[in-house]
Amino acid sequence: MTEFELISKIASQFSQCDMNGWEGIGDDCAVLPISDGKSLVISTDMLVEDIHFLRNAATPYEIGYKSLAVNVSDVCAMGARPTAALLSLSLPEDVMQEWVAEFMEGFSSLCKSCGVALVGGDTTASKERVTINVTIIGEAPSQNIKRRSAAKAGDLVVVNDKLGASGAGLRDILGGRCNTPEAQAHKMPRPMINEAVWLGSCSQVHAMMDISDGVASDVRHIMERSRVGAEIELAHIPTDYDIETALCAGEDYKLLMTISEDGFDRVAEEYFALFGERLYAIGHITDSCGELRWVENGKTAEVDFRGFVHY
Ligand code: ADP
Ligand code: MG
């Protein structure tokens, strides 16, 4: 059973339960409308030693920073602003006080720069490895919340930065080169809160999610939730690396979105004026539900890119 089949099975076991006002499993965050036309969004992500990080290849500061950054990214994916986090740590005895102190410095420095309060958590022992779980809460006007399910046929598929640096960085780290710029991009992804909140306010932006497993996987989530298909033009993928790294390696923590075709130029122009960065149109949404077509020079490319999956 794959990771996503397991999640579907878990979700279906709860499909008949009362959701108590929550919009639940299936998006980057769960959503709860509160007062004054606002909604809370909430998500949780776990980082496990030797799966998500190697204790001898990243400093505790970097691990602390990334633990929060990947969670902030899920709030950004909804077009929301993060406000609070809970932090749970499971630590083996050989993890020294200095390790935890430095980890907390990384975690708290990003909390401060993102305006995120630490409001709780849990601390336990572990036999061998470090496990870190962060729960994050954010807020947005309800009408600004972006969902994976909102893509429409004809929309452009758009990313807000170049792809692949994190994947190239992981290769560097595994090859013992832990201090290249790419390794740095892998270890300390920059949250894009202002960009995400602004994109949330744009009605031309329909679906949005963050790129955690690679566009090759993540675009399929938008297709599935929106019951649409997509065509992606390989020549339009913005990257300084090979196309497979750009599409499949994941952990870029940039934003993947769909924008109405006639709204794209205006959104891209304003985005550039505000943030000095480009939006890249890499393809479009089709009404062929479930069909993902890779295109090269107008022809179907016989490739089958897949993103990262745990199993
Ligand atoms: P992301 O990559 O954005 O963190 P995931 O791919 O991990 O999202 O999860 C997809 C969806 O499934 C999310 O809505 C998430 O909350 C939900 N999910 C993942 N694992 C579980 C689980 N064990 N129980 C309930 N929901 C889960
Ligand atoms: Mg996500």
Short mmCIF file of C-alpha atoms in Angstrom, two decimals, residues 57-308:
data_model
loop_
_atom_site.label_atom_id
_atom_site.label_comp_id
_atom_site.label_asym_id
_atom_site.label_seq_id
_atom_site.Cartn_x
_atom_site.Cartn_y
_atom_site.Cartn_z
CA ALA A 57 24.90 16.33 8.11
CA ALA A 58 22.84 19.23 9.45
CA THR A 59 23.42 21.41 12.49
CA PRO A 60 20.79 21.35 15.25
CA TYR A 61 20.10 25.00 14.36
CA GLU A 62 19.28 24.01 10.75
CA ILE A 63 17.07 21.12 11.89
CA GLY A 64 15.18 23.41 14.28
CA TYR A 65 14.70 25.97 11.53
CA LYS A 66 13.51 23.40 8.97
CA SER A 67 11.07 21.77 11.42
CA LEU A 68 9.14 25.01 11.52
CA ALA A 69 9.76 26.01 7.89
CA VAL A 70 8.07 22.92 6.40
CA ASN A 71 5.01 23.55 8.56
CA VAL A 72 4.90 27.26 7.69
CA SER A 73 4.93 26.13 4.07
CA ASP A 74 1.66 24.19 4.54
CA VAL A 75 -0.04 27.29 5.99
CA CYS A 76 1.30 29.38 3.06
CA ALA A 77 -0.13 26.76 0.69
CA MET A 78 -3.62 27.82 1.86
CA GLY A 79 -2.92 31.54 1.29
CA ALA A 80 -2.89 32.01 5.07
CA ARG A 81 -0.54 33.60 7.62
CA PRO A 82 0.92 31.37 10.38
CA THR A 83 0.27 32.59 13.93
CA ALA A 84 1.13 29.79 16.39
CA ALA A 85 2.90 26.43 16.65
CA LEU A 86 3.12 23.46 19.01
CA LEU A 87 6.39 21.53 19.21
CA SER A 88 6.80 17.88 20.28
CA LEU A 89 10.24 16.33 20.71
CA SER A 90 11.17 12.70 21.20
CA LEU A 91 14.85 12.63 22.18
CA PRO A 92 17.31 9.79 22.89
CA GLU A 93 19.57 10.15 25.91
CA ASP A 94 22.68 10.76 23.80
CA VAL A 95 21.18 14.02 22.54
CA MET A 96 22.98 16.53 24.68
CA GLN A 97 21.57 19.68 26.20
CA GLU A 98 23.65 21.75 23.76
CA TRP A 99 21.98 19.97 20.80
CA VAL A 100 18.51 20.88 22.09
CA ALA A 101 19.60 24.44 22.92
CA GLU A 102 20.91 24.95 19.38
CA PHE A 103 17.84 23.25 17.88
CA MET A 104 15.63 25.67 19.83
CA GLU A 105 17.67 28.63 18.59
CA GLY A 106 16.97 27.65 14.98
CA PHE A 107 13.31 26.98 15.72
CA SER A 108 12.78 30.20 17.67
CA SER A 109 14.69 32.43 15.23
CA LEU A 110 12.26 31.43 12.48
CA CYS A 111 9.29 31.75 14.90
CA LYS A 112 10.37 35.34 15.53
CA SER A 113 10.97 36.28 11.91
CA CYS A 114 7.63 34.73 10.86
CA GLY A 115 5.63 36.12 13.81
CA VAL A 116 4.76 32.62 15.07
CA ALA A 117 4.12 32.05 18.81
CA LEU A 118 5.07 28.73 20.42
CA VAL A 119 1.97 27.79 22.43
CA GLY A 120 2.54 24.17 23.52
CA GLY A 121 3.93 20.76 22.68
CA ASP A 122 5.18 17.56 24.31
CA THR A 123 8.56 16.11 25.30
CA THR A 124 9.36 12.40 25.57
CA ALA A 125 12.33 10.02 25.65
CA SER A 126 13.26 7.91 22.65
CA LYS A 127 15.33 4.70 22.39
CA GLU A 128 17.51 5.80 19.48
CA ARG A 129 16.46 8.51 17.08
CA VAL A 130 15.21 12.09 17.25
CA THR A 131 11.61 12.65 16.13
CA ILE A 132 10.21 16.15 15.82
CA ASN A 133 6.53 16.92 15.33
CA VAL A 134 5.26 20.43 14.75
CA THR A 135 1.63 21.49 14.60
CA ILE A 136 1.00 24.88 13.06
CA ILE A 137 -1.99 27.19 13.11
CA GLY A 138 -2.65 30.05 10.73
CA GLU A 139 -5.38 32.51 9.90
CA ALA A 140 -6.86 34.10 6.77
CA PRO A 141 -10.03 35.78 5.57
CA SER A 142 -12.22 32.78 4.64
CA GLN A 143 -12.66 34.05 1.09
CA ASN A 144 -8.86 34.08 0.54
CA ILE A 145 -8.28 30.43 1.44
CA LYS A 146 -6.90 28.46 -1.49
CA ARG A 147 -7.70 24.79 -1.87
CA ARG A 148 -6.27 22.00 -4.02
CA SER A 149 -9.84 21.40 -5.25
CA ALA A 150 -10.35 24.77 -7.03
CA ALA A 151 -8.51 24.23 -10.34
CA LYS A 152 -10.60 24.76 -13.47
CA ALA A 153 -10.05 23.50 -17.04
CA GLY A 154 -8.18 26.23 -18.97
CA ASP A 155 -6.28 27.53 -15.89
CA LEU A 156 -2.54 27.95 -16.24
CA VAL A 157 -0.38 25.79 -13.94
CA VAL A 158 2.10 28.13 -12.26
CA VAL A 159 5.08 27.92 -9.87
CA ASN A 160 6.51 30.90 -8.03
CA ASP A 161 10.23 30.07 -8.19
CA LYS A 162 12.85 27.90 -9.83
CA LEU A 163 12.72 24.21 -8.86
CA GLY A 164 15.26 21.54 -8.00
CA ALA A 165 17.77 23.31 -5.73
CA SER A 166 16.67 21.30 -2.70
CA GLY A 167 16.95 17.97 -4.55
CA ALA A 168 20.40 18.91 -5.85
CA GLY A 169 21.29 19.93 -2.27
CA LEU A 170 20.24 16.55 -0.91
CA ARG A 171 22.53 14.89 -3.47
CA ASP A 172 25.35 17.16 -2.28
CA ILE A 173 24.69 16.28 1.37
CA LEU A 174 24.64 12.54 0.65
CA GLY A 175 27.93 13.01 -1.22
CA GLY A 176 29.46 14.68 1.84
CA ARG A 177 29.22 18.27 0.52
CA CYS A 178 27.09 19.81 3.24
CA ASN A 179 27.83 23.49 2.66
CA THR A 180 27.02 24.13 -0.99
CA PRO A 181 24.30 26.75 -1.73
CA GLU A 182 22.05 23.86 -2.81
CA ALA A 183 22.65 21.98 0.46
CA GLN A 184 21.74 25.22 2.23
CA ALA A 185 18.51 25.49 0.20
CA HIS A 186 17.68 21.90 1.24
CA LYS A 187 18.41 22.50 4.92
CA MET A 188 16.89 25.97 5.31
CA PRO A 189 14.01 26.58 2.85
CA ARG A 190 12.84 30.19 2.97
CA PRO A 191 9.16 30.55 3.91
CA MET A 192 7.20 32.68 1.44
CA ILE A 193 4.57 34.07 3.77
CA ASN A 194 4.02 37.53 2.25
CA GLU A 195 3.94 36.06 -1.26
CA ALA A 196 1.44 33.38 -0.19
CA VAL A 197 -0.84 35.80 1.67
CA TRP A 198 -0.86 38.12 -1.34
CA LEU A 199 -1.61 35.24 -3.75
CA GLY A 200 -4.40 34.25 -1.35
CA SER A 201 -5.98 37.67 -1.88
CA CYS A 202 -6.00 37.26 -5.69
CA SER A 203 -9.31 35.90 -7.01
CA GLN A 204 -7.57 34.89 -10.27
CA VAL A 205 -5.54 32.32 -8.28
CA HIS A 206 -7.77 29.25 -8.04
CA ALA A 207 -6.02 26.16 -6.58
CA MET A 208 -2.80 26.33 -4.56
CA MET A 209 -0.53 23.95 -2.65
CA ASP A 210 3.10 23.80 -1.59
CA ILE A 211 5.68 21.73 -3.47
CA SER A 212 6.85 19.18 -0.92
CA ASP A 213 7.05 15.96 -2.96
CA GLY A 214 7.88 17.49 -6.38
CA VAL A 215 5.57 18.94 -9.05
CA ALA A 216 5.31 15.46 -10.64
CA SER A 217 3.50 14.28 -7.52
CA ASP A 218 1.93 17.50 -6.30
CA VAL A 219 0.16 18.42 -9.55
CA ARG A 220 -1.58 15.03 -9.33
CA HIS A 221 -3.06 16.06 -5.96
CA ILE A 222 -4.56 19.17 -7.55
CA MET A 223 -5.87 17.03 -10.45
CA GLU A 224 -7.42 14.49 -8.10
CA ARG A 225 -9.05 17.01 -5.76
CA SER A 226 -10.28 19.22 -8.64
CA ARG A 227 -11.29 16.26 -10.92
CA VAL A 228 -9.29 17.66 -13.84
CA GLY A 229 -6.25 16.76 -15.94
CA ALA A 230 -3.07 18.70 -16.72
CA GLU A 231 -0.54 19.24 -19.48
CA ILE A 232 2.93 20.28 -18.38
CA GLU A 233 5.42 21.69 -20.90
CA LEU A 234 8.89 20.35 -19.99
CA ALA A 235 10.68 23.28 -21.67
CA HIS A 236 8.85 25.70 -19.37
CA ILE A 237 10.01 24.16 -16.08
CA PRO A 238 12.20 26.82 -14.42
CA THR A 239 15.33 25.10 -13.14
CA ASP A 240 19.12 25.25 -13.06
CA TYR A 241 19.28 21.44 -12.73
CA ASP A 242 18.14 18.40 -14.71
CA ILE A 243 14.43 18.07 -15.35
CA GLU A 244 14.00 14.97 -13.18
CA THR A 245 15.53 16.68 -10.14
CA ALA A 246 13.31 19.72 -10.78
CA LEU A 247 10.09 17.69 -11.05
CA CYS A 248 10.62 14.69 -8.78
CA ALA A 249 13.05 15.38 -5.94
CA GLY A 250 10.69 17.56 -3.89
CA GLU A 251 11.27 19.62 -0.74
CA ASP A 252 11.50 22.87 -2.68
CA TYR A 253 8.67 24.30 -0.55
CA LYS A 254 7.69 26.74 -3.28
CA LEU A 255 4.06 27.29 -4.33
CA LEU A 256 2.24 25.42 -7.09
CA MET A 257 -0.99 27.07 -8.19
CA THR A 258 -3.49 27.40 -10.99
CA ILE A 259 -4.42 30.86 -12.28
CA SER A 260 -7.19 31.77 -14.73
CA GLU A 261 -5.63 32.21 -18.17
CA ASP A 262 -6.93 35.75 -18.62
CA GLY A 263 -5.83 36.78 -15.11
CA PHE A 264 -2.26 35.48 -15.29
CA ASP A 265 -0.48 38.50 -16.86
CA ARG A 266 -1.93 40.93 -14.34
CA VAL A 267 -1.15 38.69 -11.33
CA ALA A 268 2.40 38.03 -12.61
CA GLU A 269 3.03 41.74 -13.21
CA GLU A 270 1.82 42.77 -9.75
CA TYR A 271 3.71 39.87 -8.16
CA PHE A 272 6.91 41.04 -9.83
CA ALA A 273 6.31 44.64 -8.76
CA LEU A 274 5.74 43.57 -5.15
CA PHE A 275 8.30 40.79 -4.70
CA GLY A 276 10.81 41.25 -7.52
CA GLU A 277 10.30 37.62 -8.58
CA ARG A 278 8.66 35.93 -11.54
CA LEU A 279 5.69 33.61 -11.71
CA TYR A 280 6.36 30.78 -14.17
CA ALA A 281 3.51 29.24 -16.21
CA ILE A 282 4.49 25.60 -16.79
CA GLY A 283 1.33 24.20 -18.36
CA HIS A 284 -2.42 24.22 -18.14
CA ILE A 285 -5.36 22.38 -16.64
CA THR A 286 -7.51 20.21 -18.93
CA ASP A 287 -10.90 18.59 -18.50
CA SER A 288 -9.42 15.07 -19.03
CA CYS A 289 -9.94 13.99 -15.43
CA GLY A 290 -6.91 12.16 -14.03
CA GLU A 291 -4.81 12.49 -17.20
CA LEU A 292 -1.35 14.04 -16.78
CA ARG A 293 0.39 14.71 -20.10
CA TRP A 294 4.05 15.78 -20.30
CA VAL A 295 4.65 17.85 -23.42
CA GLU A 296 7.88 18.61 -25.29
CA ASN A 297 7.77 20.98 -28.27
CA GLY A 298 4.04 20.49 -28.67
CA LYS A 299 4.27 16.67 -28.69
CA THR A 300 3.56 14.15 -25.94
CA ALA A 301 6.83 13.23 -24.23
CA GLU A 302 7.11 9.51 -23.46
CA VAL A 303 8.20 9.99 -19.87
CA ASP A 304 6.60 9.05 -16.58
CA PHE A 305 7.86 11.39 -13.89
CA ARG A 306 6.81 10.57 -10.33
CA GLY A 307 7.47 12.62 -7.23
CA PHE A 308 8.85 11.46 -3.91
#
